[in-house]
GROMACS .gro file of C-alpha atoms in nm:
model
  264
    1MET     CA    1  15.413   8.486  10.455
    2ILE     CA    2  15.380   8.331  10.800
    3LEU     CA    3  15.436   8.671  10.962
    4LEU     CA    4  15.184   8.830  10.728
    5ALA     CA    5  14.931   8.559  10.808
    6ALA     CA    6  14.982   8.619  11.180
    7VAL     CA    7  14.925   8.992  11.135
    8ALA     CA    8  14.615   8.923  10.927
    9ALA     CA    9  14.484   8.686  11.194
   10GLY     CA   10  14.532   8.959  11.454
   11LEU     CA   11  14.344   9.200  11.232
   12ALA     CA   12  14.069   8.942  11.187
   13TRP     CA   13  14.031   8.919  11.564
   14PHE     CA   14  14.013   9.300  11.584
   15LEU     CA   15  13.747   9.308  11.313
   16TRP     CA   16  13.529   9.045  11.477
   17ALA     CA   17  13.588   9.104  11.847
   18GLY     CA   18  13.375   9.416  11.859
   19PRO     CA   19  13.421   9.749  12.037
   20PRO     CA   20  13.555   9.770  12.395
   21ALA     CA   21  13.201   9.802  12.533
   22ALA     CA   22  13.110   9.466  12.382
   23ARG     CA   23  13.421   9.305  12.528
   24ARG     CA   24  13.339   9.448  12.873
   25LEU     CA   25  12.988   9.306  12.843
   26ILE     CA   26  13.133   8.962  12.768
   27ALA     CA   27  13.369   8.988  13.066
   28SER     CA   28  13.077   9.061  13.299
   29ALA     CA   29  12.857   8.779  13.169
   30ARG     CA   30  12.803   8.442  13.330
   31PRO     CA   31  13.073   8.180  13.254
   32ARG     CA   32  12.850   7.983  13.017
   33ASP     CA   33  12.738   8.294  12.828
   34ARG     CA   34  13.096   8.421  12.825
   35LEU     CA   35  13.220   8.095  12.673
   36ARG     CA   36  12.948   8.107  12.411
   37ALA     CA   37  13.025   8.469  12.323
   38VAL     CA   38  13.399   8.409  12.300
   39GLY     CA   39  13.339   8.101  12.086
   40ALA     CA   40  13.123   8.306  11.852
   41ARG     CA   41  13.421   8.536  11.801
   42VAL     CA   42  13.696   8.275  11.784
   43LEU     CA   43  13.529   8.050  11.528
   44PRO     CA   44  13.506   8.310  11.247
   45VAL     CA   45  13.869   8.407  11.302
   46ALA     CA   46  13.965   8.039  11.290
   47ALA     CA   47  13.768   8.013  10.966
   48VAL     CA   48  13.998   8.276  10.814
   49GLY     CA   49  14.297   8.059  10.908
   50VAL     CA   50  14.128   7.752  10.760
   51SER     CA   51  14.060   7.945  10.439
   52ALA     CA   52  14.427   8.041  10.415
   53GLY     CA   53  14.537   7.685  10.493
   54ALA     CA   54  14.304   7.536  10.234
   55GLY     CA   55  14.433   7.783   9.978
   56ALA     CA   56  14.793   7.690  10.064
   57VAL     CA   57  14.718   7.321  10.016
   58ALA     CA   58  14.543   7.384   9.685
   59GLY     CA   59  14.773   7.644   9.535
   60GLY     CA   60  15.081   7.696   9.747
   61GLY     CA   61  15.179   8.053   9.829
   62ALA     CA   62  14.941   8.201   9.575
   63GLY     CA   63  14.653   7.995   9.709
   64ALA     CA   64  14.734   8.096  10.067
   65ALA     CA   65  14.730   8.466   9.975
   66ILE     CA   66  14.401   8.429   9.788
   67GLY     CA   67  14.245   8.220  10.065
   68LEU     CA   68  14.355   8.462  10.336
   69SER     CA   69  14.229   8.761  10.138
   70ALA     CA   70  13.896   8.592  10.070
   71GLY     CA   71  13.861   8.496  10.435
   72LEU     CA   72  13.924   8.853  10.551
   73ALA     CA   73  13.673   8.989  10.299
   74ALA     CA   74  13.410   8.738  10.410
   75LEU     CA   75  13.478   8.817  10.775
   76THR     CA   76  13.437   9.189  10.711
   77ALA     CA   77  13.109   9.128  10.530
   78GLY     CA   78  12.995   8.931  10.834
   79VAL     CA   79  13.097   9.214  11.070
   80VAL     CA   80  12.905   9.471  10.864
   81LEU     CA   81  12.598   9.247  10.841
   82ARG     CA   82  12.607   9.173  11.214
   83ALA     CA   83  12.632   9.545  11.295
   84HIS     CA   84  12.341   9.620  11.064
   85ARG     CA   85  12.126   9.356  11.230
   86ARG     CA   86  12.225   9.484  11.575
   87ARG     CA   87  12.127   9.840  11.483
   88SER     CA   88  11.798   9.726  11.331
   89ALA     CA   89  11.713   9.518  11.638
   90ALA     CA   90  11.797   9.806  11.874
   91ALA     CA   91  11.584  10.047  11.670
   92ALA     CA   92  11.293   9.803  11.674
   93ARG     CA   93  11.323   9.763  12.053
   94ALA     CA   94  11.335  10.141  12.102
   95ALA     CA   95  11.019  10.180  11.894
   96GLU     CA   96  10.853   9.906  12.097
   97VAL     CA   97  10.939  10.082  12.424
   98ALA     CA   98  10.811  10.416  12.293
   99ASP     CA   99  10.483  10.257  12.182
  100ALA     CA  100  10.448  10.078  12.517
  101CYS     CA  101  10.494  10.404  12.711
  102GLN     CA  102  10.242  10.582  12.490
  103LEU     CA  103   9.993  10.301  12.544
  104LEU     CA  104  10.051  10.304  12.920
  105ALA     CA  105  10.011  10.683  12.932
  106GLY     CA  106   9.687  10.660  12.736
  107LEU     CA  107   9.543  10.402  12.975
  108LEU     CA  108   9.630  10.622  13.273
  109ARG     CA  109   9.461  10.921  13.110
  110VAL     CA  110   9.132  10.731  13.076
  111GLY     CA  111   9.125  10.642  13.443
  112HIS     CA  112   9.319  10.319  13.496
  113VAL     CA  113   9.535  10.288  13.806
  114PRO     CA  114   9.904  10.219  13.732
  115ALA     CA  115   9.887   9.848  13.821
  116GLY     CA  116   9.576   9.791  13.610
  117ALA     CA  117   9.717   9.996  13.322
  118LEU     CA  118  10.035   9.789  13.325
  119ARG     CA  119   9.843   9.462  13.312
  120VAL     CA  120   9.625   9.584  13.025
  121ALA     CA  121   9.918   9.736  12.832
  122ALA     CA  122  10.119   9.415  12.863
  123ARG     CA  123   9.863   9.238  12.642
  124ASP     CA  124   9.955   9.457  12.343
  125ALA     CA  125  10.312   9.547  12.445
  126PRO     CA  126  10.517   9.229  12.507
  127VAL     CA  127  10.807   9.436  12.640
  128LEU     CA  128  10.596   9.501  12.951
  129ALA     CA  129  10.488   9.138  12.996
  130GLU     CA  130  10.767   9.048  13.240
  131ALA     CA  131  10.696   9.351  13.458
  132ALA     CA  132  10.322   9.270  13.458
  133ALA     CA  133  10.396   8.911  13.556
  134MET     CA  134  10.610   9.032  13.845
  135LEU     CA  135  10.326   9.262  13.953
  136ARG     CA  136  10.078   8.973  13.953
  137VAL     CA  137  10.290   8.778  14.203
  138GLY     CA  138  10.333   9.079  14.429
  139GLY     CA  139  10.685   9.172  14.321
  140GLU     CA  140  10.838   9.512  14.249
  141VAL     CA  141  10.806   9.653  13.898
  142PRO     CA  142  11.106   9.897  13.884
  143PRO     CA  143  11.381   9.631  13.925
  144VAL     CA  144  11.232   9.429  13.638
  145LEU     CA  145  11.216   9.736  13.415
  146ARG     CA  146  11.575   9.830  13.498
  147SER     CA  147  11.690   9.477  13.415
  148LEU     CA  148  11.513   9.493  13.079
  149ALA     CA  149  11.663   9.838  13.015
  150ARG     CA  150  12.011   9.683  12.990
  151VAL     CA  151  11.918   9.539  12.650
  152PRO     CA  152  12.027   9.776  12.368
  153GLY     CA  153  11.733   9.986  12.253
  154ARG     CA  154  11.535   9.956  12.576
  155ALA     CA  155  11.699  10.233  12.777
  156GLY     CA  156  11.364  10.411  12.801
  157LEU     CA  157  11.245  10.143  13.042
  158ALA     CA  158  11.492  10.274  13.301
  159GLU     CA  159  11.316  10.611  13.289
  160LEU     CA  160  10.981  10.434  13.322
  161ALA     CA  161  11.117  10.248  13.625
  162ALA     CA  162  11.230  10.573  13.788
  163ALA     CA  163  10.890  10.735  13.728
  164TRP     CA  164  10.709  10.430  13.864
  165GLU     CA  165  10.931  10.422  14.172
  166VAL     CA  166  10.878  10.790  14.251
  167ALA     CA  167  10.501  10.761  14.205
  168ALA     CA  168  10.486  10.455  14.431
  169ALA     CA  169  10.699  10.619  14.702
  170THR     CA  170  10.530  10.961  14.706
  171GLY     CA  171  10.180  10.888  14.581
  172ALA     CA  172  10.225  11.141  14.300
  173SER     CA  173  10.031  11.101  13.976
  174LEU     CA  174  10.210  10.896  13.713
  175THR     CA  175   9.998  11.027  13.424
  176ALA     CA  176  10.179  11.357  13.357
  177THR     CA  177  10.521  11.194  13.397
  178LEU     CA  178  10.436  10.917  13.151
  179ASP     CA  179  10.293  11.166  12.903
  180ALA     CA  180  10.622  11.357  12.911
  181LEU     CA  181  10.822  11.035  12.887
  182ALA     CA  182  10.619  10.911  12.591
  183ASP     CA  183  10.669  11.243  12.409
  184ARG     CA  184  11.041  11.238  12.485
  185LEU     CA  185  11.085  10.883  12.357
  186ALA     CA  186  10.890  10.964  12.041
  187SER     CA  187  11.112  11.268  11.980
  188ARG     CA  188  11.420  11.058  12.044
  189GLN     CA  189  11.296  10.809  11.783
  190GLY     CA  190  11.265  11.086  11.527
  191VAL     CA  191  11.616  11.213  11.599
  192SER     CA  192  11.757  10.860  11.575
  193ARG     CA  193  11.597  10.811  11.235
  194VAL     CA  194  11.744  11.139  11.107
  195VAL     CA  195  12.091  11.052  11.240
  196ALA     CA  196  12.076  10.704  11.085
  197ALA     CA  197  11.977  10.854  10.750
  198GLU     CA  198  12.262  11.106  10.766
  199LEU     CA  199  12.517  10.836  10.853
  200SER     CA  200  12.411  10.607  10.571
  201ALA     CA  201  12.617  10.814  10.325
  202PRO     CA  202  12.951  10.780  10.513
  203ARG     CA  203  12.888  10.407  10.555
  204ALA     CA  204  12.818  10.368  10.184
  205THR     CA  205  13.130  10.571  10.099
  206GLY     CA  206  13.349  10.349  10.317
  207ARG     CA  207  13.218  10.035  10.149
  208LEU     CA  208  13.262  10.187   9.804
  209LEU     CA  209  13.623  10.280   9.876
  210ALA     CA  210  13.689   9.922   9.984
  211VAL     CA  211  13.582   9.778   9.648
  212LEU     CA  212  13.752  10.042   9.432
  213PRO     CA  213  14.072   9.831   9.403
  214VAL     CA  214  13.866   9.578   9.205
  215ALA     CA  215  13.801   9.854   8.952
  216GLY     CA  216  14.176   9.920   8.956
  217LEU     CA  217  14.241   9.559   8.859
  218ALA     CA  218  13.994   9.589   8.572
  219LEU     CA  219  14.164   9.910   8.459
  220GLY     CA  220  14.500   9.734   8.465
  221TYR     CA  221  14.370   9.464   8.232
  222ALA     CA  222  14.210   9.728   8.010
  223LEU     CA  223  14.551   9.893   7.971
  224GLY     CA  224  14.705   9.562   7.864
  225GLY     CA  225  14.861   9.460   8.195
  226ASP     CA  226  14.817   9.148   8.405
  227PRO     CA  227  14.794   9.265   8.767
  228LEU     CA  228  14.673   8.930   8.903
  229SER     CA  229  14.986   8.759   8.780
  230PHE     CA  230  15.196   9.000   8.985
  231LEU     CA  231  14.967   8.974   9.290
  232THR     CA  232  14.974   8.594   9.295
  233GLY     CA  233  15.300   8.509   9.121
  234SER     CA  234  15.556   8.667   9.355
  235TRP     CA  235  15.600   8.712   9.728
  236PRO     CA  236  15.592   9.094   9.708
  237GLY     CA  237  15.272   9.070   9.506
  238ARG     CA  238  15.111   8.826   9.750
  239ALA     CA  239  15.209   9.045  10.043
  240SER     CA  240  15.060   9.345   9.863
  241LEU     CA  241  14.739   9.152   9.796
  242VAL     CA  242  14.691   9.047  10.157
  243ALA     CA  243  14.795   9.385  10.297
  244GLY     CA  244  14.565   9.571  10.058
  245VAL     CA  245  14.265   9.353  10.139
  246ALA     CA  246  14.340   9.375  10.512
  247LEU     CA  247  14.367   9.754  10.505
  248GLY     CA  248  14.050   9.783  10.298
  249CYS     CA  249  13.863   9.563  10.546
  250ALA     CA  250  13.999   9.759  10.841
  251GLY     CA  251  13.884  10.081  10.674
  252VAL     CA  252  13.530   9.951  10.633
  253VAL     CA  253  13.507   9.834  10.994
  254TRP     CA  254  13.666  10.155  11.122
  255THR     CA  255  13.409  10.362  10.932
  256GLU     CA  256  13.125  10.147  11.068
  257ARG     CA  257  13.246  10.189  11.426
  258ILE     CA  258  13.288  10.566  11.394
  259ALA     CA  259  12.933  10.586  11.256
  260ASP     CA  260  12.807  10.363  11.537
  261THR     CA  261  12.973  10.592  11.792
  262GLU     CA  262  12.807  10.899  11.644
  263GLU     CA  263  12.473  10.721  11.616
  264GLY     CA  264  12.492  10.598  11.974
   0.00000   0.00000   0.00000
């Protein structure tokens, strides 16, 4: 059981730690932010161990297996919820950037100069507020936009920065470039919505497959058996319970990450 718990703890870390890109982002962060990010990942994994320990104290080996299984299930639910929130936030930011570029392009079309258009647009598009503030103090706009573009969902700001930089260096008109950029970002938004809708079915299927064993338990009782007694009353049963829950959780997270890769 100790070996199984160690394997489950390793799986819990894999579930919560995030994809390699997220780990690289943590490694490149400032020490304080890195400590906070690592703590946010260690604490949930520790909570799984606490759940298993509490179950062991309350019910011995059976309690440990139930506590560990419940902890892994709760951790997986947290991973899925966190991923959903991350996707929703990124989509909202992308829509905000697209709207800001459309607003900026519209102001240029009616005769505003780029600096004036940026200041006016920043009143209705908060994503441009930092760049407008930098402009007011005589700073450069492109570096600010590129810094903001590192946030998931705001990649379009890097294209805006490049267009701004070229216009400032050559004196070329920014209006046509921003019109094209606004149209491209709007089209990208439409494609992203279609892809997200298409991927919702595989995500739902993965979650459904993870809860099907519960229906299997109900079927076992309907046929006159007592599957829970086997799963909690013997070491092979407890190992099967923990392994089954762990594999089901890994399947859900694996499906989510494959969908995220295709969506990204």
